[in-house]
């Protein structure tokens, strides 16, 4: 069993929600509504084109209140201004 390791750069950030999406991707939302993501991003479910790194957590969006996903290739986020954004594959709707 591998020992967990601390992710550099995130030591002082407080997360209040974790969302699993897609095929091995996830979001971390901070207490200040900054959204981070990590994973393979097979079908742009992280909202970033051509991002293929499991090892790196990247800052994606600010002012995110909530993330919705059906754990496939579609993700929706609601921002503090009330706007709804969606991203991911559009091959199946």
CSV table of C-alpha atoms in Angstrom, one decimal:
chain,number,residue,atom,x,y,z
A,1,UNK,CA,0.0,0.0,0.0
A,2,UNK,CA,1.4,3.4,-1.0
A,3,UNK,CA,1.6,6.2,1.6
A,4,UNK,CA,-0.4,9.3,0.7
A,5,UNK,CA,1.6,12.3,-0.2
A,6,UNK,CA,0.8,16.0,0.3
A,7,UNK,CA,0.1,17.9,-2.9
A,8,UNK,CA,2.5,20.8,-3.1
A,9,UNK,CA,0.8,24.2,-3.3
A,10,UNK,CA,-2.4,23.1,-1.6
A,11,UNK,CA,-1.1,22.9,1.9
A,12,UNK,CA,-2.8,26.1,3.1
A,13,UNK,CA,-6.0,25.8,1.0
A,14,UNK,CA,-9.2,24.7,2.8
A,15,UNK,CA,-11.5,22.6,0.6
A,16,UNK,CA,-15.2,22.1,1.5
A,17,UNK,CA,-16.4,19.9,-1.3
A,18,UNK,CA,-14.9,17.2,-3.6
A,19,UNK,CA,-16.7,16.1,-6.8
A,20,UNK,CA,-15.9,13.0,-8.8
A,21,UNK,CA,-16.6,13.3,-12.5
A,22,UNK,CA,-15.8,11.6,-15.7
A,23,UNK,CA,-13.3,8.8,-15.9
A,24,UNK,CA,-10.9,9.5,-13.2
A,25,UNK,CA,-11.4,13.2,-12.9
A,26,UNK,CA,-12.3,15.2,-9.8
A,27,UNK,CA,-13.0,18.8,-8.6
A,28,UNK,CA,-12.0,20.4,-5.3
A,29,UNK,CA,-14.0,23.5,-4.3
A,30,UNK,CA,-12.4,25.8,-1.7
A,31,UNK,CA,-14.2,27.7,1.1
A,32,UNK,CA,-13.5,30.8,-1.0
A,33,UNK,CA,-15.3,29.3,-4.1
A,34,UNK,CA,-12.2,28.6,-6.2
A,35,UNK,CA,-12.5,25.4,-8.2
A,36,UNK,CA,-9.5,23.1,-8.8
A,37,UNK,CA,-9.5,20.0,-11.0
A,38,UNK,CA,-7.4,17.0,-11.7
A,39,UNK,CA,-7.6,13.9,-13.8
A,40,UNK,CA,-7.5,12.6,-17.3
A,41,UNK,CA,-10.1,14.9,-18.8
A,42,UNK,CA,-11.0,12.4,-21.6
A,43,UNK,CA,-13.9,14.3,-22.9
A,44,UNK,CA,-13.2,17.8,-21.5
A,45,UNK,CA,-15.2,17.1,-18.4
A,46,UNK,CA,-12.8,19.4,-16.5
A,47,UNK,CA,-13.6,22.2,-19.0
A,48,UNK,CA,-10.0,22.4,-20.3
A,49,UNK,CA,-9.0,21.5,-23.8
A,50,UNK,CA,-6.2,18.9,-24.3
A,51,UNK,CA,-5.5,18.5,-20.5
A,52,UNK,CA,-4.2,15.0,-19.8
A,53,UNK,CA,-2.4,15.0,-16.5
A,54,UNK,CA,-3.4,13.0,-13.4
A,55,UNK,CA,-0.6,14.3,-11.4
A,56,UNK,CA,-1.3,18.1,-11.5
A,57,UNK,CA,-4.1,19.9,-9.8
A,58,UNK,CA,-5.0,23.1,-11.8
A,59,UNK,CA,-7.0,26.1,-10.9
A,60,UNK,CA,-10.0,26.1,-13.2
A,61,UNK,CA,-12.7,28.7,-12.2
A,62,UNK,CA,-13.4,31.3,-9.5
A,63,UNK,CA,-16.7,32.1,-7.8
A,64,UNK,CA,-18.1,28.6,-8.1
A,65,UNK,CA,-20.9,27.8,-5.7
A,66,UNK,CA,-21.8,24.2,-6.8
A,67,UNK,CA,-20.8,21.5,-9.2
A,68,UNK,CA,-23.2,19.0,-10.8
A,69,UNK,CA,-22.2,15.9,-12.6
A,70,UNK,CA,-23.7,12.5,-13.4
A,71,UNK,CA,-20.2,11.0,-13.1
A,72,UNK,CA,-19.8,10.8,-16.9
A,73,UNK,CA,-18.6,13.3,-19.4
A,74,UNK,CA,-20.9,16.2,-18.5
A,75,UNK,CA,-20.3,18.8,-15.8
A,76,UNK,CA,-22.3,21.9,-14.8
A,77,UNK,CA,-21.2,24.6,-12.4
A,78,UNK,CA,-23.2,27.4,-10.8
A,79,UNK,CA,-21.2,30.6,-10.1
A,80,UNK,CA,-21.9,33.2,-7.4
A,81,UNK,CA,-23.5,35.5,-10.0
A,82,UNK,CA,-26.2,32.8,-10.6
A,83,UNK,CA,-25.0,31.8,-14.1
A,84,UNK,CA,-24.9,28.2,-15.0
A,85,UNK,CA,-22.1,26.8,-17.2
A,86,UNK,CA,-21.7,23.4,-18.8
A,87,UNK,CA,-18.8,21.6,-20.4
A,88,UNK,CA,-17.8,18.1,-21.5
A,89,UNK,CA,-18.6,15.9,-24.4
A,90,UNK,CA,-21.5,16.7,-26.6
A,91,UNK,CA,-21.6,13.4,-28.5
A,92,UNK,CA,-24.5,12.0,-26.5
A,93,UNK,CA,-26.4,15.2,-25.6
